[in-house]
Short mmCIF file of C-alpha atoms in Angstrom, two decimals:
data_model
loop_
_atom_site.label_atom_id
_atom_site.label_comp_id
_atom_site.label_asym_id
_atom_site.label_seq_id
_atom_site.Cartn_x
_atom_site.Cartn_y
_atom_site.Cartn_z
CA MET A 1 0.00 0.00 0.00
CA GLY A 2 2.99 2.30 0.55
CA GLY A 3 3.43 2.75 -3.19
CA HIS A 4 -0.22 3.45 -3.96
CA PRO A 5 -0.56 6.82 -5.75
CA LEU A 6 -3.01 8.17 -3.15
CA ASN A 7 -0.67 7.25 -0.31
CA LEU A 8 2.26 8.81 -2.15
CA ALA A 9 0.20 11.98 -2.59
CA LEU A 10 -0.57 11.93 1.14
CA ARG A 11 3.13 11.49 1.88
CA PHE A 12 3.97 14.48 -0.33
CA ALA A 13 1.31 16.59 1.39
CA LEU A 14 2.73 15.58 4.77
CA GLU A 15 6.22 16.57 3.64
CA LEU A 16 4.94 19.99 2.57
CA ALA A 17 3.06 20.39 5.86
CA MET A 18 6.23 19.50 7.75
CA LEU A 19 8.23 22.12 5.88
CA GLY A 20 5.50 24.71 6.41
CA ALA A 21 5.26 23.97 10.14
CA LEU A 22 9.01 24.32 10.61
CA GLY A 23 8.99 27.58 8.66
CA LEU A 24 6.12 28.93 10.73
CA TRP A 25 7.87 28.03 13.97
CA GLY A 26 11.07 29.69 12.79
CA TYR A 27 9.23 32.85 11.80
CA ARG A 28 7.23 33.07 15.03
CA ARG A 29 10.10 32.24 17.39
CA GLY A 30 12.98 33.85 15.57
CA GLY A 31 12.53 37.44 16.71
CA ALA A 32 14.86 39.51 14.55
CA TRP A 33 16.03 36.28 12.94
CA GLY A 34 12.49 35.15 12.11
CA TRP A 35 12.80 35.34 8.34
CA VAL A 36 16.18 33.62 8.40
CA LEU A 37 14.83 30.75 10.50
CA ALA A 38 11.66 30.61 8.41
CA VAL A 39 13.85 29.73 5.43
CA ALA A 40 16.74 27.91 7.13
CA LEU A 41 14.73 25.35 9.12
CA PRO A 42 12.64 24.01 6.22
CA LEU A 43 15.68 24.11 3.95
CA THR A 44 17.70 22.07 6.45
CA ALA A 45 14.85 19.57 6.81
CA ALA A 46 14.51 19.27 3.01
CA ILE A 47 18.25 18.68 2.64
CA LEU A 48 18.21 15.98 5.32
CA TRP A 49 15.14 14.40 3.69
CA GLY A 50 16.72 14.39 0.25
CA VAL A 51 20.30 13.46 1.06
CA PHE A 52 19.91 10.61 3.54
CA ALA A 53 18.04 7.81 1.80
CA VAL A 54 18.02 4.05 1.53
CA PRO A 55 19.41 2.77 -1.78
CA ASP A 56 16.72 1.33 -4.07
CA ASP A 57 13.86 2.73 -1.96
CA PRO A 58 10.77 1.97 -4.07
CA SER A 59 8.97 5.07 -2.76
CA ARG A 60 11.75 7.28 -4.15
CA SER A 61 13.85 7.29 -7.28
CA GLY A 62 16.11 4.63 -5.76
CA LYS A 63 19.10 6.95 -5.92
CA THR A 64 20.79 8.41 -2.88
CA VAL A 65 23.58 10.80 -1.98
CA VAL A 66 24.31 9.22 1.41
CA ALA A 67 23.33 5.57 1.71
CA THR A 68 21.43 5.23 4.96
CA PRO A 69 20.22 2.11 6.78
CA GLY A 70 16.46 1.72 6.66
CA VAL A 71 15.95 2.04 10.42
CA LEU A 72 17.87 5.33 10.48
CA ARG A 73 15.83 6.63 7.55
CA LEU A 74 12.62 5.73 9.35
CA LEU A 75 13.87 7.49 12.49
CA LEU A 76 14.81 10.55 10.43
CA GLU A 77 11.34 10.73 8.88
CA LEU A 78 9.56 10.23 12.21
CA SER A 79 11.81 12.79 13.91
CA LEU A 80 11.12 15.43 11.29
CA PHE A 81 7.37 14.82 11.40
CA ALA A 82 7.39 14.83 15.21
CA GLY A 83 9.41 18.05 15.18
CA ALA A 84 6.86 19.62 12.85
CA ALA A 85 3.96 18.59 15.09
CA LEU A 86 5.80 19.95 18.14
CA ALA A 87 6.52 23.16 16.25
CA LEU A 88 2.81 23.61 15.56
CA TRP A 89 2.02 22.92 19.21
CA HIS A 90 4.64 25.44 20.29
CA VAL A 91 3.13 28.22 18.16
CA ARG A 92 -0.28 27.51 19.70
CA HIS A 93 -1.86 25.44 16.96
CA PRO A 94 -2.68 22.29 18.96
CA ILE A 95 -5.44 21.12 16.61
CA LEU A 96 -3.11 21.33 13.61
CA ALA A 97 -0.37 19.62 15.62
CA GLY A 98 -2.68 16.76 16.56
CA SER A 99 -4.04 16.51 13.03
CA LEU A 100 -0.54 16.34 11.57
CA GLY A 101 0.52 13.71 14.09
CA ALA A 102 -2.58 11.60 13.51
CA THR A 103 -2.25 11.84 9.73
CA VAL A 104 1.40 10.78 9.94
CA LEU A 105 0.37 7.74 11.99
CA VAL A 106 -2.33 6.86 9.44
CA HIS A 107 0.18 7.25 6.61
CA TYR A 108 2.69 4.91 8.24
CA ALA A 109 -0.06 2.42 9.10
CA LEU A 110 -1.09 2.39 5.43
CA SER A 111 2.59 2.12 4.46
CA TYR A 112 3.19 -0.99 6.57
CA ASP A 113 4.91 -2.66 3.61
CA ARG A 114 7.38 0.23 3.26
CA VAL A 115 7.98 0.32 7.02
CA ALA A 116 8.73 -3.42 6.97
CA TRP A 117 11.02 -2.91 3.97
CA LEU A 118 12.89 -0.08 5.74
CA TRP A 119 13.17 -2.16 8.90
CA SER A 120 14.75 -5.02 6.90
CA ARG A 121 17.42 -2.83 5.27
#
């Protein structure tokens, strides 16, 4: 189910929501540095997301810059999503934070085959 087009679209939407949440947190908490953090935090997350990948991951192109074990990739993804949910909570958007967290859990439940594949790598 992890490779189903609807689940891949959900995953992409979650990635965009994660980047947006990190940018919002940076802007709201950055003071004079708000705009810098609003760009730097999502950019850093996107770089981590794109660079550290499992070779031959069927949910991606299969190519990677830094070959990463599947368990570490799964931890990276979960950490970034959890950080985004916490960022939303911190800027006083608890409903959005809970919605993001719940949607991430649903996504990974639907992607049980990908999670098992990552766990085996």
